[in-house]
Coordinates of N, CA and C and ligand atoms in Angstrom, one line a residue:
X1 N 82.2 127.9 96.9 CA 82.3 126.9 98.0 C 83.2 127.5 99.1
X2 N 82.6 127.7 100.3 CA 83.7 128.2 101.4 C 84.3 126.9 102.1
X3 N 85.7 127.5 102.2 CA 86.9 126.1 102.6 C 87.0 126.3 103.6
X4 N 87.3 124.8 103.8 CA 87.5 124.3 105.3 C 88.9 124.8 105.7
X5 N 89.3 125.6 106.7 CA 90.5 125.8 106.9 C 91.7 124.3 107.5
X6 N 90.5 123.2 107.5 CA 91.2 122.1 108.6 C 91.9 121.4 106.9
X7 N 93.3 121.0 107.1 CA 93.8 120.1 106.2 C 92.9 119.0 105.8
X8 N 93.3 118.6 104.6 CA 92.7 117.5 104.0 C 93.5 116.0 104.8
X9 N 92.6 115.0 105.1 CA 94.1 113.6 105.4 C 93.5 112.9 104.7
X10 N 94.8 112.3 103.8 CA 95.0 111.8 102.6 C 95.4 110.7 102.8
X11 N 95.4 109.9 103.5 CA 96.6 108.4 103.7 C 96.7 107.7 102.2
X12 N 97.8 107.1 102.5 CA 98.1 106.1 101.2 C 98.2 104.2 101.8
X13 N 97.9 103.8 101.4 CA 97.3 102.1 101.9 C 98.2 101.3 101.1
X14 N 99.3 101.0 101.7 CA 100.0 99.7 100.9 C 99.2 99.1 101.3
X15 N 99.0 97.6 99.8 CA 98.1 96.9 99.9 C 98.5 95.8 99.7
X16 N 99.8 95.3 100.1 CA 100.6 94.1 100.2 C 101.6 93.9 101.1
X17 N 101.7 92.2 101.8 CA 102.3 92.3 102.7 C 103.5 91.3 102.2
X18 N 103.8 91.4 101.0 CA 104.7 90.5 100.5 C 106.0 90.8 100.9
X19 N 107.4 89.8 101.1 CA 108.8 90.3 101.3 C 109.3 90.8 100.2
X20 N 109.7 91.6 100.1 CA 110.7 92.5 99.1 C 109.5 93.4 98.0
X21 N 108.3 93.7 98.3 CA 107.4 93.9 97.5 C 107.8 95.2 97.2
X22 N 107.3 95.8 95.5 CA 108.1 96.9 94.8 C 106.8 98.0 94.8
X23 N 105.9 97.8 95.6 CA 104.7 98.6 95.9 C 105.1 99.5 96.6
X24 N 106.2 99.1 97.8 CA 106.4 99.9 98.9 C 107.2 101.3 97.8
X25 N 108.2 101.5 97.3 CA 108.9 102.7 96.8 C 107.3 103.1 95.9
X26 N 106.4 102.4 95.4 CA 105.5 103.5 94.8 C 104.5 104.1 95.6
X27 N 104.5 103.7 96.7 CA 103.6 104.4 98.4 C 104.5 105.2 99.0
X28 N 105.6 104.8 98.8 CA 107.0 106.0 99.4 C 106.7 107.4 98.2
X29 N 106.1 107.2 97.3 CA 106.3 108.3 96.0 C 105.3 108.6 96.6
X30 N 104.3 108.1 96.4 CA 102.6 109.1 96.4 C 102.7 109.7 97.5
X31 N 103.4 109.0 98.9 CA 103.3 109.5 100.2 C 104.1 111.2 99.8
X32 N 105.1 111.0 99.3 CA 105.8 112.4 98.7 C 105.3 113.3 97.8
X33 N 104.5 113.1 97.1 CA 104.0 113.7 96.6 C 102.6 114.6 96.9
X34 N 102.2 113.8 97.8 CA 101.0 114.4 98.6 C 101.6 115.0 99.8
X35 N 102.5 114.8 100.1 CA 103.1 116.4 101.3 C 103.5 117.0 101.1
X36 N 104.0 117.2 99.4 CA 104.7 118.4 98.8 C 103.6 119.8 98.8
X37 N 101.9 119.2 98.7 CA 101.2 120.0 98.5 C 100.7 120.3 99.8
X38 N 99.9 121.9 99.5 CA 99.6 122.5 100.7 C 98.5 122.3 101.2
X39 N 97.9 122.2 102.6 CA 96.7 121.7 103.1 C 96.2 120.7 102.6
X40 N 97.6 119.5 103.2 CA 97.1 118.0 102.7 C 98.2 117.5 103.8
X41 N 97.7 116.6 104.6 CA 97.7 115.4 105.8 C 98.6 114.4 105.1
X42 N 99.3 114.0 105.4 CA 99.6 111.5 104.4 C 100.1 111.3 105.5
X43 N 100.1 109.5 105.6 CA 101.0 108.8 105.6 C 100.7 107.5 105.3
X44 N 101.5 106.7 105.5 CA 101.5 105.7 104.6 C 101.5 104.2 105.7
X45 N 99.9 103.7 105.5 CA 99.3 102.9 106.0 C 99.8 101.4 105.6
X46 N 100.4 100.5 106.4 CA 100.8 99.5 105.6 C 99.8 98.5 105.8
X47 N 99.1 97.5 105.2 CA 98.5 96.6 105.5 C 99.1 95.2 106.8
X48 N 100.6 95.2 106.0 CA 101.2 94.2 107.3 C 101.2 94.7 108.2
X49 N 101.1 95.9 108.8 CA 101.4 96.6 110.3 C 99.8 96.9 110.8
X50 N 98.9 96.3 109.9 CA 97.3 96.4 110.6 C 97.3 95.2 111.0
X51 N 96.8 95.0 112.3 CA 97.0 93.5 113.2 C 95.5 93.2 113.2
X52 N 95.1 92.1 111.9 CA 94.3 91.7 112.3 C 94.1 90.3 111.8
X53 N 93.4 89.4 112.7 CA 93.1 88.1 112.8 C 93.0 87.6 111.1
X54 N 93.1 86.3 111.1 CA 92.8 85.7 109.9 C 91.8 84.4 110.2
X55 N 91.4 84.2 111.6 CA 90.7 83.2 111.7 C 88.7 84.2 111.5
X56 N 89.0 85.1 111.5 CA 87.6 86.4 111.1 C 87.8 86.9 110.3
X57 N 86.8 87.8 110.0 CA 86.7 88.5 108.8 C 85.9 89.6 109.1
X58 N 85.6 90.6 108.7 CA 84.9 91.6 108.4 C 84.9 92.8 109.8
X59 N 83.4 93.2 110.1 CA 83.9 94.3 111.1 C 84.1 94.4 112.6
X60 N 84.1 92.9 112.6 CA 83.9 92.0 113.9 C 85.4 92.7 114.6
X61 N 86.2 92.6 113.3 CA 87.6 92.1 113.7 C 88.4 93.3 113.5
X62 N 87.5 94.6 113.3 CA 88.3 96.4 113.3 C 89.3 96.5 113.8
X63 N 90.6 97.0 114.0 CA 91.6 97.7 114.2 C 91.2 99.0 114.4
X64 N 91.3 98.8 116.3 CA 90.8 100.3 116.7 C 91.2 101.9 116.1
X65 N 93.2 101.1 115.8 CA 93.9 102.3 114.8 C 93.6 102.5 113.5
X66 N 93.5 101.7 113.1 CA 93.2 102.0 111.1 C 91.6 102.6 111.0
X67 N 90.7 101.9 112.0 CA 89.4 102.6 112.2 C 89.5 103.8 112.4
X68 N 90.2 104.4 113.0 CA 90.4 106.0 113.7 C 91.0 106.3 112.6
X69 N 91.9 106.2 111.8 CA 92.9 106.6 110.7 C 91.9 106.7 109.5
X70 N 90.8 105.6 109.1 CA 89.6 106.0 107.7 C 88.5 106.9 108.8
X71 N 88.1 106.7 109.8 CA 87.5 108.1 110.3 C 87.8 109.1 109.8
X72 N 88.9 109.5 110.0 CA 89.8 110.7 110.0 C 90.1 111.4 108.5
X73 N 90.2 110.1 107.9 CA 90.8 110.5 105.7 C 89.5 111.1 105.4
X74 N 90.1 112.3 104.1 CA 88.8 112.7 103.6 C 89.3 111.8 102.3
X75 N 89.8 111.4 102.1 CA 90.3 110.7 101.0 C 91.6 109.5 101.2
X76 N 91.5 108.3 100.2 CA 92.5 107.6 100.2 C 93.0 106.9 99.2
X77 N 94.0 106.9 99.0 CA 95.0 106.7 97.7 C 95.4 104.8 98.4
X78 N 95.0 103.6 97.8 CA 95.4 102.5 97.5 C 96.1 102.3 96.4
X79 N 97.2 101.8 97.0 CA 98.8 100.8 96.1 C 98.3 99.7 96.2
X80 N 97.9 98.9 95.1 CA 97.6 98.1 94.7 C 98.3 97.0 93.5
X81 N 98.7 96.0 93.9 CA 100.0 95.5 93.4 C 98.7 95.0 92.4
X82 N 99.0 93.9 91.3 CA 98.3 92.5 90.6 C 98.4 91.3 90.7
X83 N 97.8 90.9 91.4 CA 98.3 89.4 91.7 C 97.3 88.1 90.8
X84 N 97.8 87.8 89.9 CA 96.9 86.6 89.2 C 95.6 87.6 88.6
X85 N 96.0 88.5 87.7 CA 95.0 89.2 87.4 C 94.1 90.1 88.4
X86 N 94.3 89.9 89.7 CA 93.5 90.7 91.0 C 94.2 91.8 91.6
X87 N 93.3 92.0 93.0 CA 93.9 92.8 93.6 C 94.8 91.6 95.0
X88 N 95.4 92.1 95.8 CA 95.4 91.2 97.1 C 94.6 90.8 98.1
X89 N 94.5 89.4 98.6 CA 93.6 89.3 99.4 C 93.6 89.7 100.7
X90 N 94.9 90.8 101.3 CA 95.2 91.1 102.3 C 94.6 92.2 102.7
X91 N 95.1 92.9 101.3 CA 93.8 94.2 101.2 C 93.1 94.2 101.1
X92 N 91.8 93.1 101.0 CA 90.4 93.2 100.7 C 90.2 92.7 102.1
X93 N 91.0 92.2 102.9 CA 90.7 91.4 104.0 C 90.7 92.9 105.2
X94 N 91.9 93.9 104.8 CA 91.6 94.7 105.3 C 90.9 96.1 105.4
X95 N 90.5 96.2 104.0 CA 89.3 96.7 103.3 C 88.1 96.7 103.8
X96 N 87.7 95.2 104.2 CA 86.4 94.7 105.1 C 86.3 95.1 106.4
X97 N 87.2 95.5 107.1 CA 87.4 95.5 108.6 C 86.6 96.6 108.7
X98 N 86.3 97.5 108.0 CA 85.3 99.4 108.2 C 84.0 99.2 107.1
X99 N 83.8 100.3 107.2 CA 82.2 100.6 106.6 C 82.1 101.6 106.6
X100 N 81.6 102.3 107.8 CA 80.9 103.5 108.0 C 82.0 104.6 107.5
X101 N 83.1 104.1 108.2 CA 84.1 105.1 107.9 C 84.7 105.8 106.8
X102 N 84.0 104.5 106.2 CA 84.7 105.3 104.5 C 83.5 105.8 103.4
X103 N 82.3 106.1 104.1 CA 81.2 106.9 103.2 C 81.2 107.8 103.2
X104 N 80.8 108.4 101.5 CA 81.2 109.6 101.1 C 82.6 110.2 100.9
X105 N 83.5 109.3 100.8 CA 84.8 109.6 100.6 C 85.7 109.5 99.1
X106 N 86.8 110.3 99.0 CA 87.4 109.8 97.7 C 88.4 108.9 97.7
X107 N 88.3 108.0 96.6 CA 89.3 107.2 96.3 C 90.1 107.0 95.1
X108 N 91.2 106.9 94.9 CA 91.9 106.5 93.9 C 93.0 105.6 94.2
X109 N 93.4 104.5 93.2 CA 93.9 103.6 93.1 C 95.3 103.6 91.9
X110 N 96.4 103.2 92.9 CA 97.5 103.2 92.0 C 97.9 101.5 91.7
X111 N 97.9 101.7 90.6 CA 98.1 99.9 90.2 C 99.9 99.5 89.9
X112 N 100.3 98.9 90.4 CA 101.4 98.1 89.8 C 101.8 96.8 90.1
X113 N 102.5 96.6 88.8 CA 102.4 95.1 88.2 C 104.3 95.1 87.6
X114 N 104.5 93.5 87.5 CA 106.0 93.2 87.1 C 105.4 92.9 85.3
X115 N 104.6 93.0 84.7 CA 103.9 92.8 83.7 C 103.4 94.1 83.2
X116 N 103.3 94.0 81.7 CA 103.0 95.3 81.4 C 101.7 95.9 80.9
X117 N 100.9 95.7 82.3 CA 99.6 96.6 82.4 C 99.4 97.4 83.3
X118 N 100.7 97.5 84.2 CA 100.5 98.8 85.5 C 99.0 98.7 86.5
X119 N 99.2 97.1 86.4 CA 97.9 96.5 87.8 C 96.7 96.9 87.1
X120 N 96.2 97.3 85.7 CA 94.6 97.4 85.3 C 94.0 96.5 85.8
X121 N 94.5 95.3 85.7 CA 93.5 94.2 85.9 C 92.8 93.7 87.2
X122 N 93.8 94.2 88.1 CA 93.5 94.1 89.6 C 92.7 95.5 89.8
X123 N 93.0 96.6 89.1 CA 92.1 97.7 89.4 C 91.2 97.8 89.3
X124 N 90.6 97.1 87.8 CA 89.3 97.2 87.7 C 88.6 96.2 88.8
X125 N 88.7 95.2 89.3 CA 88.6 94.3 90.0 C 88.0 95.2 91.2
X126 N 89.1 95.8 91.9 CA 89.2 96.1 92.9 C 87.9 97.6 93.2
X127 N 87.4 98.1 91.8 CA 86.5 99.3 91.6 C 85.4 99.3 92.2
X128 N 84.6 97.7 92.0 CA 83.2 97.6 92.5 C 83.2 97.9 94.3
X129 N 84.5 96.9 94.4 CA 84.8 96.7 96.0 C 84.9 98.1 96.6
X130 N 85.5 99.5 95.5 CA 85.2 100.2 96.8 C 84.3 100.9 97.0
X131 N 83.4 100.5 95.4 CA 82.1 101.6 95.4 C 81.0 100.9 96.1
X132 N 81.2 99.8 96.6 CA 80.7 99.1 97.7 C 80.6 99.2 98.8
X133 N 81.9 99.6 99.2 CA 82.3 100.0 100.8 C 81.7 101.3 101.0
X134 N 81.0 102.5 100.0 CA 81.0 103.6 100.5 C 81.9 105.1 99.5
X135 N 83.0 104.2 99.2 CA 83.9 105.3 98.3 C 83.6 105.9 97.1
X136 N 84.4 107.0 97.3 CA 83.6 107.4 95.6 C 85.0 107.7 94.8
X137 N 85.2 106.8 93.5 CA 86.5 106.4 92.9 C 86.8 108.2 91.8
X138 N 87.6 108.2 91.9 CA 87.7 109.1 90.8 C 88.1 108.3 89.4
X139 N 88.2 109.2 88.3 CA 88.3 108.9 86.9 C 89.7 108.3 86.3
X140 N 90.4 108.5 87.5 CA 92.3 108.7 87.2 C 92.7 107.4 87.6
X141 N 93.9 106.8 87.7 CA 94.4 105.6 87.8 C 95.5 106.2 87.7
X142 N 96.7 105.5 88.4 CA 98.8 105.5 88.0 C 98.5 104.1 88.0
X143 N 99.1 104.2 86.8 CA 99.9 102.6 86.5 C 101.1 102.6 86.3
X144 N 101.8 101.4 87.6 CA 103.4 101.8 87.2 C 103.7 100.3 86.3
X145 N 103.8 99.9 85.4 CA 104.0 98.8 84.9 C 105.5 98.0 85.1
X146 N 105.6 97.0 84.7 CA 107.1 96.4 84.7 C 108.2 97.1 85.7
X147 N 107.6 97.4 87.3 CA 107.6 97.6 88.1 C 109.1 98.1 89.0
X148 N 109.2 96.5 88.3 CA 111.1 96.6 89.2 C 112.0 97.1 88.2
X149 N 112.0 98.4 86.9 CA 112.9 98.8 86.4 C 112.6 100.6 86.5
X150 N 111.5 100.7 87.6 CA 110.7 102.6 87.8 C 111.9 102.8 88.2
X151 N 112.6 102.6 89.8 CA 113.3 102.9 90.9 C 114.6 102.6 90.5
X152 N 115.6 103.3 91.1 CA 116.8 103.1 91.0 C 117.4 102.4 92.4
X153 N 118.6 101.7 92.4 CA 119.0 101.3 93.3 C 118.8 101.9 94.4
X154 N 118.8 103.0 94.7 CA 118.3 104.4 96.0 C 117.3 103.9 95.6
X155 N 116.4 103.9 94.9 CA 114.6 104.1 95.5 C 114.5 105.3 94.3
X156 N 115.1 105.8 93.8 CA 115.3 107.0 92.8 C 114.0 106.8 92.0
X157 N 113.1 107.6 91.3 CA 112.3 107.3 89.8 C 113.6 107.6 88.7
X158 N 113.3 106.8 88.2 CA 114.3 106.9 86.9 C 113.5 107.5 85.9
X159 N 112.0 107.5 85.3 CA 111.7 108.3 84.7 C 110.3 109.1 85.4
X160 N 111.1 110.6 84.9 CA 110.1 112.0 85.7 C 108.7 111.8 85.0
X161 N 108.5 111.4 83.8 CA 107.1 111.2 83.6 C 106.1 110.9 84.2
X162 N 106.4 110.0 85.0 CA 105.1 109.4 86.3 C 105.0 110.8 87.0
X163 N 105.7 111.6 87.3 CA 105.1 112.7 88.4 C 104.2 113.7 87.4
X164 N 103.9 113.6 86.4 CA 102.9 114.5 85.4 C 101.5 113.5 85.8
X165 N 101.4 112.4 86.0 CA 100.6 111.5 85.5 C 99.8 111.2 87.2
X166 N 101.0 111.4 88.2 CA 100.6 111.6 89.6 C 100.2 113.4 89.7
X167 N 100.6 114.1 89.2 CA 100.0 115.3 89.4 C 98.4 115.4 89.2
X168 N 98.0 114.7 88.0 CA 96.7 115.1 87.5 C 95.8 113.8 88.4
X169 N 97.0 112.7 89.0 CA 95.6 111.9 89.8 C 94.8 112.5 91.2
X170 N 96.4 113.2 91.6 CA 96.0 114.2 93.1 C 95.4 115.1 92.7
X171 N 95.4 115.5 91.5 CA 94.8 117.6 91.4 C 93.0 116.6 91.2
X172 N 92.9 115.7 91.1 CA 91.4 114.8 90.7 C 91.0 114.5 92.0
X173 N 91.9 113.7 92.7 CA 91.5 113.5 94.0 C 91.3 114.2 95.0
X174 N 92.4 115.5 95.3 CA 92.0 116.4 96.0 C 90.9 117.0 95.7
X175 N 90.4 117.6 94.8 CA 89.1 117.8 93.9 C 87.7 117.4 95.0
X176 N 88.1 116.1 94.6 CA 86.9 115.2 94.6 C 87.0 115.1 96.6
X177 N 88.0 115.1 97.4 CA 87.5 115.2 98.3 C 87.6 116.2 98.7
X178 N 87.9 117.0 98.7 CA 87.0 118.9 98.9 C 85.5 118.9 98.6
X179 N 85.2 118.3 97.8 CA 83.7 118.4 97.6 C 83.1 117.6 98.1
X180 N 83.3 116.2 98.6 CA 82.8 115.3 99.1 C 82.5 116.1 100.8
X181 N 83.6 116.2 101.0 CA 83.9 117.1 102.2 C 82.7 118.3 102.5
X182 N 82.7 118.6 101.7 CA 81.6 119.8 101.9 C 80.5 119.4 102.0
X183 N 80.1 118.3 100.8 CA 78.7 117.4 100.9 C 78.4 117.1 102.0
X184 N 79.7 115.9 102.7 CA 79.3 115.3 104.5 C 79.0 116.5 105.5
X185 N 79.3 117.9 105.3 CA 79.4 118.4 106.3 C 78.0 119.8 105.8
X186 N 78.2 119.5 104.9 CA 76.8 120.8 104.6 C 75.5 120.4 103.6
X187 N 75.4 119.1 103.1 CA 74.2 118.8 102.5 C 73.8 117.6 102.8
X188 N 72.4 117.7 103.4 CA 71.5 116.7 104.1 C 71.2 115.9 103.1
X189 N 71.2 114.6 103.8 CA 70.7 113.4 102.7 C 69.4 113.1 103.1
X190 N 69.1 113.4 102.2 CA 67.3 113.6 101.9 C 66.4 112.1 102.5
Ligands
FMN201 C1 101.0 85.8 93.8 C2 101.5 86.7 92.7 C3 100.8 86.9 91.5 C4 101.2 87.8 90.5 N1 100.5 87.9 89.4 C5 100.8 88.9 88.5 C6 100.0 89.1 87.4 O1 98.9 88.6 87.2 N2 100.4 90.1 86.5 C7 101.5 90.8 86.7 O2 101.8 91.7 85.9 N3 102.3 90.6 87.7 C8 102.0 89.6 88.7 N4 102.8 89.4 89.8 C9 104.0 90.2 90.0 C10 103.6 91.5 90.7 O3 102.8 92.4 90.0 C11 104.9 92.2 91.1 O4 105.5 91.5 92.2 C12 104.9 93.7 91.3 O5 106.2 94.1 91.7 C13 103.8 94.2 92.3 O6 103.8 93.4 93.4 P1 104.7 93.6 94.7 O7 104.4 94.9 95.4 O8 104.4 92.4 95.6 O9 106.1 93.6 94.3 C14 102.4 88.5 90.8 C15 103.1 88.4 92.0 C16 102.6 87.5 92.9 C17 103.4 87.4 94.2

């Protein structure tokens, strides 16, 4: 496969706009983790800071910037909290706002929860939704479980394990959009 010399952009999508939410230090991680590596783009998309209406829905109501920002991802990493067994309604609300933009792209989903399933529940949930939109999920998942004891007062990880567990979701994801990448740009859909 001959490589694109252009970086990969990888954003990361908080997907809660809750006050004091423990999502944000695990989108501050992935965000870090994915600029440690080379020929890879991030930053970290917050759902509260996408201004869009709640009296609409769907693509009526695009965010000219977050549209240009999934234009632009060859891939996207969603932080995905659990709420009542789900994902957020904030993020599906902003989820809906694109379409086109996110075909043929990779996706992976980091789940966390104050409960100890590390957001499964909202992730599986959340799977159909994006193989709906266009995305194509990889095989990997991070689950950070029981949430508010990962970080240290700094924001610290207190245990190094999770970066083995984030290594093999990015070495999947990058993967997966390098080749998607090549797909959109060199094989014709029949
Ligand atoms: C409306 C709501 C529902 C929740 N439901 C669950 C749940 O079903 N299972 C669970 O483990 N934690 C649940 N939690 C706790 C969150 O998972 C917890 O706050 C965690 O830190 C991730 O969300 P956060 O980013 O908002 O902090 C819920 C929190 C809220 C606000």
């Amino acid at each position: 496969m001959v490589e694109s010399p252009r970086p990969l952009f990888i954003p990361v999508l908080l997907g809660t706009v809750r006050q004091g939410r423990m999502s944000l230090p695990v989108a501050r991680l992935m965000v870090s983790e994915l600029s440690r590596r080379e020929g890879i783009e991030t930053e970290l998309i917050d759902v509260a800071r996408v201004p869009l209406p709640v009296d609409d829905a769907g693509e009526a109501i695009k965010d000219p910037l977050f549209a240009s920002q999934m234009s632009r991802a060859d891939a996207l990493v969603v932080v995905s909290p659990e709420y009542n067994h789900g994902y957020s309604g904030l993020l599906k609300h902003v989820l809906d706002s694109c379409l086109s933009e996110y075909i043929h792209k990779a996706v992976g989903v980091v789940g966390v929860s104050a409960g100890p399933f590390g957001g499964t529940r909202g992730i599986q949930d959340l799977l159909p939704v994006l193989r709906e939109l266009g995305l194509v999920t990889i095989f990997w998942d991070v689950n950070f479980s029981s949430v508010q004891g990962v970080f240290d007062e700094s924001g610290t990880l207190r245990d190094q394990g999770y970066l083995t567990r984030i290594d093999k979701f990015l070495k999947e994801l990058v993967w997966m959009a390098r080749t998607l990448r090549h797909g959109r740009e060199h094989v014709a859909l029949e």
